[in-house]
Tab-separated table of N, CA and C in Angstrom:
chain	number	residue	atom	x	y	z
A	1	UNK	N	12.503	-6.999	-43.505
A	1	UNK	CA	11.740	-7.806	-42.569
A	1	UNK	C	10.489	-8.402	-43.224
A	2	UNK	N	9.785	-7.619	-44.056
A	2	UNK	CA	8.594	-8.117	-44.727
A	2	UNK	C	8.895	-9.270	-45.661
A	3	UNK	N	10.049	-9.218	-46.332
A	3	UNK	CA	10.420	-10.298	-47.246
A	3	UNK	C	10.623	-11.588	-46.463
A	4	UNK	N	11.264	-11.493	-45.327
A	4	UNK	CA	11.496	-12.679	-44.501
A	4	UNK	C	10.163	-13.233	-43.996
A	5	UNK	N	9.295	-12.357	-43.503
A	5	UNK	CA	7.993	-12.806	-43.016
A	5	UNK	C	7.177	-13.446	-44.132
A	6	UNK	N	7.193	-12.839	-45.322
A	6	UNK	CA	6.451	-13.380	-46.447
A	6	UNK	C	6.969	-14.770	-46.820
A	7	UNK	N	8.286	-14.912	-46.919
A	7	UNK	CA	8.864	-16.216	-47.248
A	7	UNK	C	8.558	-17.235	-46.161
A	8	UNK	N	8.655	-16.832	-44.930
A	8	UNK	CA	8.382	-17.744	-43.818
A	8	UNK	C	6.935	-18.221	-43.864
A	9	UNK	N	6.007	-17.305	-44.134
A	9	UNK	CA	4.589	-17.681	-44.224
A	9	UNK	C	4.354	-18.637	-45.385
A	10	UNK	N	5.023	-18.372	-46.517
A	10	UNK	CA	4.861	-19.247	-47.670
A	10	UNK	C	5.349	-20.649	-47.335
A	11	UNK	N	6.514	-20.763	-46.720
A	11	UNK	CA	7.051	-22.084	-46.365
A	11	UNK	C	6.189	-22.767	-45.311
A	12	UNK	N	5.708	-21.992	-44.371
A	12	UNK	CA	4.822	-22.555	-43.346
A	12	UNK	C	3.547	-23.091	-43.992
A	13	UNK	N	2.969	-22.316	-44.928
A	13	UNK	CA	1.770	-22.763	-45.628
A	13	UNK	C	2.010	-24.025	-46.428
A	14	UNK	N	3.143	-24.088	-47.134
A	14	UNK	CA	3.475	-25.290	-47.894
A	14	UNK	C	3.680	-26.485	-46.978
A	15	UNK	N	4.285	-26.258	-45.831
A	15	UNK	CA	4.510	-27.345	-44.869
A	15	UNK	C	3.195	-27.891	-44.337
A	16	UNK	N	2.270	-26.987	-44.014
A	16	UNK	CA	0.956	-27.413	-43.516
A	16	UNK	C	0.211	-28.191	-44.602
A	17	UNK	N	0.280	-27.714	-45.842
A	17	UNK	CA	-0.378	-28.430	-46.947
A	17	UNK	C	0.223	-29.820	-47.121
A	18	UNK	N	1.543	-29.917	-47.060
A	18	UNK	CA	2.208	-31.222	-47.196
A	18	UNK	C	1.805	-32.149	-46.055
A	19	UNK	N	1.747	-31.614	-44.843
A	19	UNK	CA	1.337	-32.420	-43.698
A	19	UNK	C	-0.094	-32.905	-43.883
A	20	UNK	N	-0.979	-32.014	-44.342
A	20	UNK	CA	-2.376	-32.401	-44.574
A	20	UNK	C	-2.490	-33.515	-45.592
A	21	UNK	N	-1.740	-33.415	-46.685
A	21	UNK	CA	-1.764	-34.471	-47.696
A	21	UNK	C	-1.221	-35.782	-47.146
A	22	UNK	N	-0.210	-35.700	-46.295
A	22	UNK	CA	0.379	-36.929	-45.757
A	22	UNK	C	-0.566	-37.643	-44.802
A	23	UNK	N	-1.521	-36.922	-44.238
A	23	UNK	CA	-2.471	-37.539	-43.315
A	23	UNK	C	-3.603	-38.260	-44.038
A	24	UNK	N	-3.779	-37.988	-45.337
A	24	UNK	CA	-4.820	-38.677	-46.092
A	24	UNK	C	-4.448	-40.141	-46.287
A	25	UNK	N	-5.432	-41.020	-46.328
A	25	UNK	CA	-5.140	-42.421	-46.639
A	25	UNK	C	-4.455	-42.519	-47.997
A	26	UNK	N	-3.626	-43.542	-48.186
A	26	UNK	CA	-2.850	-43.679	-49.422
A	26	UNK	C	-3.734	-43.690	-50.661
A	27	UNK	N	-4.869	-44.365	-50.601
A	27	UNK	CA	-5.741	-44.418	-51.782
A	27	UNK	C	-6.279	-43.038	-52.123
A	28	UNK	N	-6.592	-42.228	-51.106
A	28	UNK	CA	-7.094	-40.881	-51.350
A	28	UNK	C	-5.988	-39.999	-51.909
A	29	UNK	N	-4.786	-40.149	-51.379
A	29	UNK	CA	-3.655	-39.381	-51.885
A	29	UNK	C	-3.386	-39.739	-53.336
A	30	UNK	N	-3.452	-41.006	-53.666
A	30	UNK	CA	-3.254	-41.446	-55.050
A	30	UNK	C	-4.342	-40.880	-55.954
A	31	UNK	N	-5.573	-40.801	-55.452
A	31	UNK	CA	-6.675	-40.263	-56.241
A	31	UNK	C	-6.438	-38.797	-56.591
A	32	UNK	N	-5.764	-38.078	-55.713
A	32	UNK	CA	-5.486	-36.672	-55.967
A	32	UNK	C	-4.296	-36.455	-56.883
A	33	UNK	N	-3.302	-37.309	-56.795
A	33	UNK	CA	-2.046	-37.060	-57.490
A	33	UNK	C	-1.846	-37.876	-58.759
A	34	UNK	N	-2.588	-38.939	-58.926
A	34	UNK	CA	-2.448	-39.780	-60.116
A	34	UNK	C	-3.386	-39.278	-61.203
A	35	UNK	N	-2.856	-39.001	-62.407
A	35	UNK	CA	-3.743	-38.537	-63.475
A	35	UNK	C	-4.610	-39.682	-63.999
A	36	UNK	N	-5.830	-39.748	-63.510
A	36	UNK	CA	-6.768	-40.767	-63.976
A	36	UNK	C	-8.165	-40.171	-63.986
A	37	UNK	N	-9.040	-40.765	-64.769
A	37	UNK	CA	-10.409	-40.246	-64.848
A	37	UNK	C	-11.108	-40.313	-63.489
A	38	UNK	N	-11.977	-39.331	-63.262
A	38	UNK	CA	-12.802	-39.299	-62.051
A	38	UNK	C	-14.251	-39.419	-62.494
A	39	UNK	N	-14.879	-40.465	-61.997
A	39	UNK	CA	-16.255	-40.773	-62.400
A	39	UNK	C	-17.142	-40.771	-61.161
A	40	UNK	N	-18.304	-40.157	-61.273
A	40	UNK	CA	-19.292	-40.144	-60.196
A	40	UNK	C	-20.643	-40.586	-60.739
A	41	UNK	N	-21.429	-41.194	-59.856
A	41	UNK	CA	-22.811	-41.563	-60.174
A	41	UNK	C	-23.725	-40.869	-59.171
A	42	UNK	N	-24.781	-40.268	-59.676
A	42	UNK	CA	-25.736	-39.558	-58.836
A	42	UNK	C	-27.148	-40.008	-59.134
A	43	UNK	N	-27.979	-39.990	-58.097
A	43	UNK	CA	-29.426	-40.128	-58.208
A	43	UNK	C	-30.014	-38.864	-57.598
A	44	UNK	N	-30.754	-38.087	-58.383
A	44	UNK	CA	-31.427	-36.906	-57.849
A	44	UNK	C	-32.746	-37.378	-57.251
A	45	UNK	N	-32.859	-37.309	-55.946
A	45	UNK	CA	-34.023	-37.872	-55.258
A	45	UNK	C	-35.317	-37.102	-55.521
A	46	UNK	N	-35.216	-35.830	-55.929
A	46	UNK	CA	-36.424	-35.047	-56.192
A	46	UNK	C	-36.949	-35.230	-57.613
A	47	UNK	N	-36.046	-35.392	-58.561
A	47	UNK	CA	-36.478	-35.477	-59.963
A	47	UNK	C	-36.496	-36.907	-60.495
A	48	UNK	N	-35.859	-37.831	-59.782
A	48	UNK	CA	-35.779	-39.214	-60.238
A	48	UNK	C	-34.707	-39.451	-61.295
A	49	UNK	N	-33.952	-38.405	-61.654
A	49	UNK	CA	-32.915	-38.536	-62.671
A	49	UNK	C	-31.675	-39.225	-62.093
A	50	UNK	N	-31.007	-39.989	-62.939
A	50	UNK	CA	-29.736	-40.599	-62.571
A	50	UNK	C	-28.686	-40.163	-63.594
A	51	UNK	N	-27.444	-40.144	-63.162
A	51	UNK	CA	-26.374	-39.712	-64.053
A	51	UNK	C	-25.062	-40.346	-63.627
A	52	UNK	N	-24.336	-40.858	-64.618
A	52	UNK	CA	-22.968	-41.304	-64.428
A	52	UNK	C	-22.118	-40.362	-65.264
A	53	UNK	N	-21.145	-39.686	-64.635
A	53	UNK	CA	-20.378	-38.671	-65.348
A	53	UNK	C	-18.884	-38.815	-65.073
A	54	UNK	N	-18.100	-38.799	-66.151
A	54	UNK	CA	-16.643	-38.725	-66.038
A	54	UNK	C	-16.299	-37.239	-66.115
A	55	UNK	N	-16.326	-36.569	-64.950
A	55	UNK	CA	-16.202	-35.119	-64.918
A	55	UNK	C	-14.762	-34.628	-65.066
A	56	UNK	N	-13.802	-35.538	-64.895
A	56	UNK	CA	-12.378	-35.197	-65.029
A	56	UNK	C	-11.723	-36.339	-65.798
A	57	UNK	N	-11.014	-36.023	-66.878
A	57	UNK	CA	-10.480	-37.075	-67.745
A	57	UNK	C	-9.076	-37.549	-67.374
A	58	UNK	N	-8.556	-37.064	-66.281
A	58	UNK	CA	-7.202	-37.407	-65.863
A	58	UNK	C	-6.249	-36.241	-66.011
A	59	UNK	N	-6.649	-35.258	-66.829
A	59	UNK	CA	-5.803	-34.082	-67.044
A	59	UNK	C	-6.572	-32.773	-66.924
A	60	UNK	N	-7.859	-32.806	-67.246
A	60	UNK	CA	-8.650	-31.577	-67.183
A	60	UNK	C	-10.124	-31.948	-66.974
A	61	UNK	N	-10.867	-30.943	-66.520
A	61	UNK	CA	-12.304	-31.142	-66.350
A	61	UNK	C	-12.968	-31.283	-67.717
A	62	UNK	N	-13.956	-32.161	-67.792
A	62	UNK	CA	-14.697	-32.413	-69.014
A	62	UNK	C	-15.910	-31.474	-69.032
A	63	UNK	N	-15.864	-30.443	-69.864
A	63	UNK	CA	-16.903	-29.404	-69.884
A	63	UNK	C	-18.291	-29.959	-70.169
A	64	UNK	N	-18.405	-30.886	-71.109
A	64	UNK	CA	-19.735	-31.416	-71.439
A	64	UNK	C	-20.312	-32.216	-70.269
A	65	UNK	N	-19.459	-32.921	-69.541
A	65	UNK	CA	-19.940	-33.668	-68.371
A	65	UNK	C	-20.294	-32.715	-67.233
A	66	UNK	N	-19.536	-31.639	-67.071
A	66	UNK	CA	-19.871	-30.644	-66.043
A	66	UNK	C	-21.227	-30.004	-66.346
A	67	UNK	N	-21.513	-29.768	-67.616
A	67	UNK	CA	-22.815	-29.209	-68.003
A	67	UNK	C	-23.938	-30.185	-67.639
A	68	UNK	N	-23.712	-31.463	-67.863
A	68	UNK	CA	-24.713	-32.474	-67.488
A	68	UNK	C	-24.907	-32.498	-65.970
A	69	UNK	N	-23.804	-32.377	-65.225
A	69	UNK	CA	-23.901	-32.337	-63.765
A	69	UNK	C	-24.616	-31.066	-63.298
A	70	UNK	N	-24.318	-29.925	-63.932
A	70	UNK	CA	-25.010	-28.677	-63.592
A	70	UNK	C	-26.525	-28.850	-63.745
A	71	UNK	N	-26.934	-29.535	-64.807
A	71	UNK	CA	-28.361	-29.760	-65.034
A	71	UNK	C	-28.960	-30.639	-63.935
A	72	UNK	N	-28.255	-31.686	-63.564
A	72	UNK	CA	-28.751	-32.575	-62.508
A	72	UNK	C	-28.848	-31.838	-61.174
A	73	UNK	N	-27.900	-30.950	-60.904
A	73	UNK	CA	-27.843	-30.201	-59.647
A	73	UNK	C	-28.732	-28.955	-59.659
A	74	UNK	N	-29.484	-28.727	-60.725
A	74	UNK	CA	-30.279	-27.512	-60.883
A	74	UNK	C	-31.304	-27.353	-59.762
A	75	UNK	N	-31.792	-26.128	-59.630
A	75	UNK	CA	-32.923	-25.860	-58.742
A	75	UNK	C	-34.169	-26.347	-59.479
A	76	UNK	N	-34.635	-27.526	-59.135
A	76	UNK	CA	-35.774	-28.131	-59.840
A	76	UNK	C	-37.065	-27.375	-59.566
A	77	UNK	N	-37.132	-26.649	-58.457
A	77	UNK	CA	-38.348	-25.903	-58.135
A	77	UNK	C	-38.546	-24.730	-59.099
A	78	UNK	N	-37.432	-24.092	-59.488
A	78	UNK	CA	-37.466	-22.951	-60.405
A	78	UNK	C	-36.995	-23.332	-61.815
A	79	UNK	N	-36.542	-24.570	-61.977
A	79	UNK	CA	-35.924	-25.051	-63.211
A	79	UNK	C	-34.809	-24.097	-63.647
A	80	UNK	N	-33.954	-23.758	-62.677
A	80	UNK	CA	-32.859	-22.814	-62.902
A	80	UNK	C	-31.530	-23.542	-62.734
A	81	UNK	N	-30.644	-23.328	-63.691
A	81	UNK	CA	-29.345	-23.994	-63.700
A	81	UNK	C	-28.243	-22.986	-63.395
A	82	UNK	N	-27.275	-23.413	-62.612
A	82	UNK	CA	-26.091	-22.601	-62.327
A	82	UNK	C	-24.878	-23.525	-62.417
A	83	UNK	N	-23.765	-22.987	-62.862
A	83	UNK	CA	-22.532	-23.779	-62.907
A	83	UNK	C	-22.133	-24.163	-61.484
A	84	UNK	N	-21.918	-25.442	-61.273
A	84	UNK	CA	-21.502	-25.954	-59.967
A	84	UNK	C	-19.977	-25.945	-59.911
A	85	UNK	N	-19.449	-25.550	-58.772
A	85	UNK	CA	-18.001	-25.513	-58.570
A	85	UNK	C	-17.440	-26.932	-58.741
A	86	UNK	N	-16.553	-27.163	-59.708
A	86	UNK	CA	-15.995	-28.508	-59.912
A	86	UNK	C	-15.276	-29.056	-58.677
A	87	UNK	N	-14.823	-28.179	-57.799
A	87	UNK	CA	-14.174	-28.648	-56.567
A	87	UNK	C	-15.139	-29.448	-55.700
A	88	UNK	N	-16.430	-29.169	-55.840
A	88	UNK	CA	-17.436	-29.928	-55.096
A	88	UNK	C	-17.452	-31.383	-55.570
A	89	UNK	N	-17.318	-31.582	-56.882
A	89	UNK	CA	-17.259	-32.940	-57.419
A	89	UNK	C	-15.958	-33.619	-56.999
A	90	UNK	N	-14.868	-32.850	-56.950
A	90	UNK	CA	-13.603	-33.398	-56.452
A	90	UNK	C	-13.767	-33.875	-55.011
A	91	UNK	N	-14.477	-33.079	-54.206
A	91	UNK	CA	-14.677	-33.442	-52.798
A	91	UNK	C	-15.448	-34.751	-52.661
A	92	UNK	N	-16.538	-34.889	-53.394
A	92	UNK	CA	-17.342	-36.101	-53.245
A	92	UNK	C	-16.589	-37.304	-53.808
A	93	UNK	N	-15.801	-37.088	-54.860
A	93	UNK	CA	-14.970	-38.158	-55.415
A	93	UNK	C	-13.922	-38.587	-54.380
A	94	UNK	N	-13.233	-37.634	-53.790
A	94	UNK	CA	-12.214	-37.934	-52.787
A	94	UNK	C	-12.842	-38.611	-51.564
A	95	UNK	N	-14.011	-38.145	-51.181
A	95	UNK	CA	-14.725	-38.747	-50.053
A	95	UNK	C	-14.968	-40.230	-50.306
A	96	UNK	N	-15.413	-40.560	-51.505
A	96	UNK	CA	-15.656	-41.966	-51.831
A	96	UNK	C	-14.347	-42.753	-51.858
A	97	UNK	N	-13.280	-42.151	-52.365
A	97	UNK	CA	-11.979	-42.838	-52.388
A	97	UNK	C	-11.487	-43.107	-50.962
A	98	UNK	N	-11.641	-42.125	-50.093
A	98	UNK	CA	-11.217	-42.292	-48.701
A	98	UNK	C	-11.983	-43.408	-48.002
A	99	UNK	N	-13.262	-43.549	-48.369
A	99	UNK	CA	-14.107	-44.556	-47.734
A	99	UNK	C	-14.031	-45.897	-48.452
A	100	UNK	N	-13.353	-45.933	-49.591
A	100	UNK	CA	-13.221	-47.182	-50.333
A	100	UNK	C	-14.522	-47.651	-50.953
A	101	UNK	N	-15.356	-46.695	-51.378
A	101	UNK	CA	-16.638	-47.051	-51.987
A	101	UNK	C	-16.761	-46.382	-53.358
A	102	UNK	N	-17.645	-46.915	-54.164
A	102	UNK	CA	-17.938	-46.350	-55.473
A	102	UNK	C	-19.431	-46.525	-55.732
A	103	UNK	N	-20.220	-45.920	-54.860
A	103	UNK	CA	-21.671	-46.072	-54.937
A	103	UNK	C	-22.309	-44.801	-55.473
A	104	UNK	N	-23.519	-44.935	-55.903
A	104	UNK	CA	-24.267	-43.781	-56.369
A	104	UNK	C	-24.566	-42.846	-55.194
A	105	UNK	N	-24.370	-41.558	-55.420
A	105	UNK	CA	-24.624	-40.533	-54.411
A	105	UNK	C	-26.073	-40.088	-54.556
A	106	UNK	N	-26.797	-40.102	-53.466
A	106	UNK	CA	-28.204	-39.701	-53.451
A	106	UNK	C	-28.273	-38.197	-53.201
A	107	UNK	N	-28.452	-37.420	-54.267
A	107	UNK	CA	-28.480	-35.961	-54.184
A	107	UNK	C	-29.833	-35.483	-53.669
A	108	UNK	N	-29.795	-34.724	-52.605
A	108	UNK	CA	-31.016	-34.152	-52.038
A	108	UNK	C	-31.154	-32.695	-52.454
A	109	UNK	N	-30.050	-31.962	-52.401
A	109	UNK	CA	-30.090	-30.552	-52.782
A	109	UNK	C	-28.733	-30.143	-53.346
A	110	UNK	N	-28.761	-29.499	-54.481
A	110	UNK	CA	-27.560	-28.936	-55.092
A	110	UNK	C	-27.716	-27.432	-55.130
A	111	UNK	N	-27.819	-26.880	-56.333
A	111	UNK	CA	-28.025	-25.439	-56.483
A	111	UNK	C	-29.431	-25.070	-56.039
A	112	UNK	N	-29.537	-23.907	-55.360
A	112	UNK	CA	-30.835	-23.333	-55.014
A	112	UNK	C	-30.833	-21.867	-55.419
A	113	UNK	N	-31.848	-21.447	-56.142
A	113	UNK	CA	-31.985	-20.029	-56.483
A	113	UNK	C	-32.255	-19.251	-55.194
A	114	UNK	N	-32.068	-17.952	-55.261
A	114	UNK	CA	-32.364	-17.115	-54.089
A	114	UNK	C	-33.834	-17.233	-53.700
A	115	UNK	N	-34.723	-17.297	-54.704
A	115	UNK	CA	-36.159	-17.417	-54.417
A	115	UNK	C	-36.452	-18.708	-53.655
A	116	UNK	N	-35.874	-19.815	-54.126
A	116	UNK	CA	-36.088	-21.096	-53.441
A	116	UNK	C	-35.473	-21.069	-52.053
A	117	UNK	N	-34.268	-20.546	-51.943
A	117	UNK	CA	-33.598	-20.500	-50.645
A	117	UNK	C	-34.419	-19.677	-49.645
A	118	UNK	N	-34.926	-18.525	-50.085
A	118	UNK	CA	-35.732	-17.678	-49.197
A	118	UNK	C	-37.030	-18.375	-48.795
A	119	UNK	N	-37.648	-19.093	-49.731
A	119	UNK	CA	-38.870	-19.841	-49.415
A	119	UNK	C	-38.573	-20.923	-48.369
A	120	UNK	N	-37.466	-21.636	-48.557
A	120	UNK	CA	-37.099	-22.689	-47.600
A	120	UNK	C	-36.747	-22.105	-46.233
A	121	UNK	N	-36.166	-20.922	-46.216
A	121	UNK	CA	-35.835	-20.268	-44.945
A	121	UNK	C	-37.083	-19.931	-44.131
A	122	UNK	N	-38.186	-19.687	-44.827
A	122	UNK	CA	-39.438	-19.364	-44.139
A	122	UNK	C	-40.015	-20.563	-43.392
A	123	UNK	N	-39.687	-21.769	-43.849
A	123	UNK	CA	-40.264	-22.963	-43.223
A	123	UNK	C	-39.237	-23.768	-42.419
A	124	UNK	N	-37.964	-23.370	-42.468
A	124	UNK	CA	-36.932	-24.109	-41.736
A	124	UNK	C	-35.870	-23.164	-41.198
A	125	UNK	N	-35.538	-23.342	-39.947
A	125	UNK	CA	-34.495	-22.508	-39.340
A	125	UNK	C	-33.095	-22.981	-39.740
A	126	UNK	N	-32.990	-24.143	-40.392
A	126	UNK	CA	-31.692	-24.697	-40.755
A	126	UNK	C	-31.166	-24.236	-42.110
A	127	UNK	N	-31.864	-23.305	-42.767
A	127	UNK	CA	-31.440	-22.833	-44.084
A	127	UNK	C	-30.753	-21.481	-43.911
A	128	UNK	N	-29.500	-21.408	-44.336
A	128	UNK	CA	-28.700	-20.191	-44.164
A	128	UNK	C	-29.111	-19.113	-45.165
A	129	UNK	N	-29.104	-17.868	-44.724
A	129	UNK	CA	-29.427	-16.735	-45.587
A	129	UNK	C	-28.407	-16.613	-46.715
A	130	UNK	N	-27.139	-16.772	-46.396
A	130	UNK	CA	-26.051	-16.686	-47.381
A	130	UNK	C	-25.574	-18.095	-47.754
A	131	UNK	N	-26.491	-18.962	-48.079
A	131	UNK	CA	-26.195	-20.370	-48.338
A	131	UNK	C	-25.247	-20.560	-49.517
A	132	UNK	N	-24.305	-21.470	-49.361
A	132	UNK	CA	-23.415	-21.837	-50.456
A	132	UNK	C	-24.174	-22.556	-51.570
A	133	UNK	N	-25.362	-23.056	-51.269
A	133	UNK	CA	-26.206	-23.660	-52.303
A	133	UNK	C	-26.546	-22.615	-53.376
A	134	UNK	N	-26.769	-21.362	-52.974
A	134	UNK	CA	-27.144	-20.311	-53.930
A	134	UNK	C	-25.965	-19.887	-54.801
A	135	UNK	N	-24.775	-20.338	-54.458
A	135	UNK	CA	-23.573	-20.005	-55.227
A	135	UNK	C	-23.097	-21.173	-56.093
A	136	UNK	N	-23.808	-22.303	-56.011
A	136	UNK	CA	-23.383	-23.497	-56.748
A	136	UNK	C	-22.158	-24.132	-56.127
A	137	UNK	N	-22.033	-24.030	-54.812
A	137	UNK	CA	-20.844	-24.524	-54.119
A	137	UNK	C	-21.190	-25.471	-52.970
A	138	UNK	N	-22.388	-26.055	-52.986
A	138	UNK	CA	-22.803	-26.928	-51.885
A	138	UNK	C	-23.734	-28.023	-52.369
A	139	UNK	N	-23.762	-29.090	-51.595
A	139	UNK	CA	-24.706	-30.169	-51.863
A	139	UNK	C	-25.091	-30.851	-50.555
A	140	UNK	N	-26.326	-31.346	-50.516
A	140	UNK	CA	-26.813	-32.185	-49.430
A	140	UNK	C	-27.039	-33.562	-50.034
A	141	UNK	N	-26.607	-34.604	-49.318
A	141	UNK	CA	-26.655	-35.944	-49.897
A	141	UNK	C	-26.555	-37.007	-48.816
A	142	UNK	N	-26.798	-38.228	-49.231
A	142	UNK	CA	-26.414	-39.407	-48.460
A	142	UNK	C	-26.034	-40.482	-49.469
A	143	UNK	N	-25.440	-41.541	-48.965
A	143	UNK	CA	-25.045	-42.662	-49.824
A	143	UNK	C	-25.699	-43.905	-49.242
A	144	UNK	N	-26.576	-44.496	-50.029
A	144	UNK	CA	-27.347	-45.661	-49.580
A	144	UNK	C	-26.422	-46.736	-49.006
A	145	UNK	N	-26.775	-47.221	-47.804
A	145	UNK	CA	-26.025	-48.311	-47.185
A	145	UNK	C	-24.789	-47.861	-46.415
A	146	UNK	N	-24.475	-46.562	-46.411
A	146	UNK	CA	-23.311	-46.048	-45.686
A	146	UNK	C	-23.815	-45.172	-44.546
A	147	UNK	N	-23.343	-45.437	-43.350
A	147	UNK	CA	-23.783	-44.659	-42.188
A	147	UNK	C	-23.361	-43.199	-42.334
A	148	UNK	N	-24.307	-42.310	-42.021
A	148	UNK	CA	-24.022	-40.877	-42.103
A	148	UNK	C	-22.817	-40.489	-41.250
A	149	UNK	N	-22.695	-41.097	-40.092
A	149	UNK	CA	-21.576	-40.768	-39.204
A	149	UNK	C	-20.238	-41.096	-39.865
A	150	UNK	N	-20.192	-42.150	-40.667
A	150	UNK	CA	-18.949	-42.506	-41.371
A	150	UNK	C	-18.639	-41.494	-42.471
A	151	UNK	N	-19.678	-41.063	-43.179
A	151	UNK	CA	-19.493	-40.053	-44.225
A	151	UNK	C	-19.003	-38.755	-43.591
A	152	UNK	N	-19.626	-38.378	-42.489
A	152	UNK	CA	-19.241	-37.144	-41.791
A	152	UNK	C	-17.782	-37.207	-41.347
A	153	UNK	N	-17.386	-38.333	-40.782
A	153	UNK	CA	-16.010	-38.487	-40.307
A	153	UNK	C	-15.004	-38.307	-41.457
A	154	UNK	N	-15.296	-38.918	-42.603
A	154	UNK	CA	-14.403	-38.795	-43.762
A	154	UNK	C	-14.393	-37.359	-44.283
A	155	UNK	N	-15.565	-36.722	-44.329
A	155	UNK	CA	-15.649	-35.341	-44.816
A	155	UNK	C	-14.870	-34.394	-43.908
A	156	UNK	N	-14.963	-34.604	-42.601
A	156	UNK	CA	-14.211	-33.763	-41.667
A	156	UNK	C	-12.709	-33.962	-41.827
A	157	UNK	N	-12.307	-35.192	-42.090
A	157	UNK	CA	-10.889	-35.511	-42.261
A	157	UNK	C	-10.306	-34.803	-43.488
A	158	UNK	N	-11.124	-34.582	-44.516
A	158	UNK	CA	-10.647	-33.911	-45.728
A	158	UNK	C	-10.293	-32.447	-45.474
A	159	UNK	N	-11.010	-31.804	-44.546
A	159	UNK	CA	-10.803	-30.383	-44.261
A	159	UNK	C	-10.819	-29.556	-45.551
A	160	UNK	N	-11.860	-29.797	-46.365
A	160	UNK	CA	-11.935	-29.174	-47.682
A	160	UNK	C	-13.017	-28.101	-47.789
A	161	UNK	N	-13.779	-27.890	-46.749
A	161	UNK	CA	-14.864	-26.912	-46.782
A	161	UNK	C	-15.816	-27.169	-45.627
A	162	UNK	N	-17.028	-26.667	-45.749
A	162	UNK	CA	-18.015	-26.849	-44.702
A	162	UNK	C	-18.604	-28.242	-44.702
A	163	UNK	N	-18.883	-28.742	-43.487
A	163	UNK	CA	-19.506	-30.063	-43.318
A	163	UNK	C	-20.634	-29.918	-42.307
A	164	UNK	N	-21.846	-30.191	-42.761
A	164	UNK	CA	-23.009	-30.168	-41.883
A	164	UNK	C	-23.544	-31.578	-41.702
A	165	UNK	N	-23.978	-31.902	-40.498
A	165	UNK	CA	-24.443	-33.250	-40.148
A	165	UNK	C	-25.900	-33.162	-39.732
A	166	UNK	N	-26.787	-33.813	-40.470
A	166	UNK	CA	-28.225	-33.768	-40.234
A	166	UNK	C	-28.780	-35.187	-40.123
A	167	UNK	N	-28.478	-35.892	-39.028
A	167	UNK	CA	-28.905	-37.293	-38.917
A	167	UNK	C	-30.432	-37.473	-38.893
A	168	UNK	N	-31.168	-36.530	-38.313
A	168	UNK	CA	-32.630	-36.664	-38.264
A	168	UNK	C	-33.246	-36.549	-39.653
A	169	UNK	N	-32.617	-35.775	-40.524
A	169	UNK	CA	-33.103	-35.612	-41.894
A	169	UNK	C	-32.376	-36.526	-42.872
A	170	UNK	N	-31.431	-37.308	-42.378
A	170	UNK	CA	-30.701	-38.312	-43.155
A	170	UNK	C	-29.880	-37.721	-44.303
A	171	UNK	N	-29.090	-36.667	-43.995
A	171	UNK	CA	-28.182	-36.171	-45.016
A	171	UNK	C	-26.970	-35.476	-44.411
A	172	UNK	N	-25.964	-35.352	-45.257
A	172	UNK	CA	-24.732	-34.621	-44.966
A	172	UNK	C	-24.680	-33.446	-45.932
A	173	UNK	N	-24.192	-32.330	-45.461
A	173	UNK	CA	-23.951	-31.161	-46.307
A	173	UNK	C	-22.445	-31.007	-46.459
A	174	UNK	N	-21.979	-30.791	-47.683
A	174	UNK	CA	-20.592	-30.390	-47.903
A	174	UNK	C	-20.605	-29.181	-48.825
A	175	UNK	N	-19.598	-28.324	-48.662
A	175	UNK	CA	-19.464	-27.180	-49.563
A	175	UNK	C	-17.993	-26.842	-49.745
A	176	UNK	N	-17.731	-25.938	-50.684
A	176	UNK	CA	-16.358	-25.559	-51.005
A	176	UNK	C	-15.972	-24.234	-50.350
A	177	UNK	N	-16.708	-23.848	-49.332
A	177	UNK	CA	-16.382	-22.630	-48.595
A	177	UNK	C	-15.275	-22.882	-47.586
A	178	UNK	N	-15.124	-21.979	-46.623
A	178	UNK	CA	-14.102	-22.159	-45.578
A	178	UNK	C	-14.370	-23.429	-44.754
A	179	UNK	N	-13.320	-23.968	-44.162
A	179	UNK	CA	-13.461	-25.162	-43.323
A	179	UNK	C	-14.216	-24.778	-42.053
A	180	UNK	N	-15.327	-25.473	-41.820
A	180	UNK	CA	-16.143	-25.276	-40.628
A	180	UNK	C	-17.077	-26.456	-40.504
A	181	UNK	N	-17.698	-26.616	-39.351
A	181	UNK	CA	-18.584	-27.762	-39.139
A	181	UNK	C	-19.748	-27.373	-38.242
A	182	UNK	N	-20.848	-28.073	-38.410
A	182	UNK	CA	-22.028	-27.896	-37.564
A	182	UNK	C	-22.832	-29.168	-37.538
């Protein structure tokens, strides 16, 4: 009985994954399945740094470009760097493909050390104690000229992790954790 249940769950999971992929726009599906370079442009709004990075060469992640991205996403308050989950870059790349844009992403917050996160929690109720930012798995951003509501809609459609909507503060949060929204 366990073998049948296990196989059934596996097939059910594969079916759900296939259905999810089929619901993506064709350009987004092609971006995931076609071996081609993935390039992102970022502006770090706190440090003034800009970066254009080909983080995936069509077959594998580019380690030197990921290191450059880790530096850009660093906790600038503590000057502390942590490896950022490459799936986060995949998410923002896919988000742009789904929206049909290729604009620079305005990074507000990437990695946050525990010290920085705890300090921010003291002044804001919107900072989570177990934040994915402290794990290198989250970012807060906006894209100049694109309505936040449109970015949020595309991010929710991806069902790739957490999506937070902060229109008063002019940013969207995405992370590589479980699918959830706020």
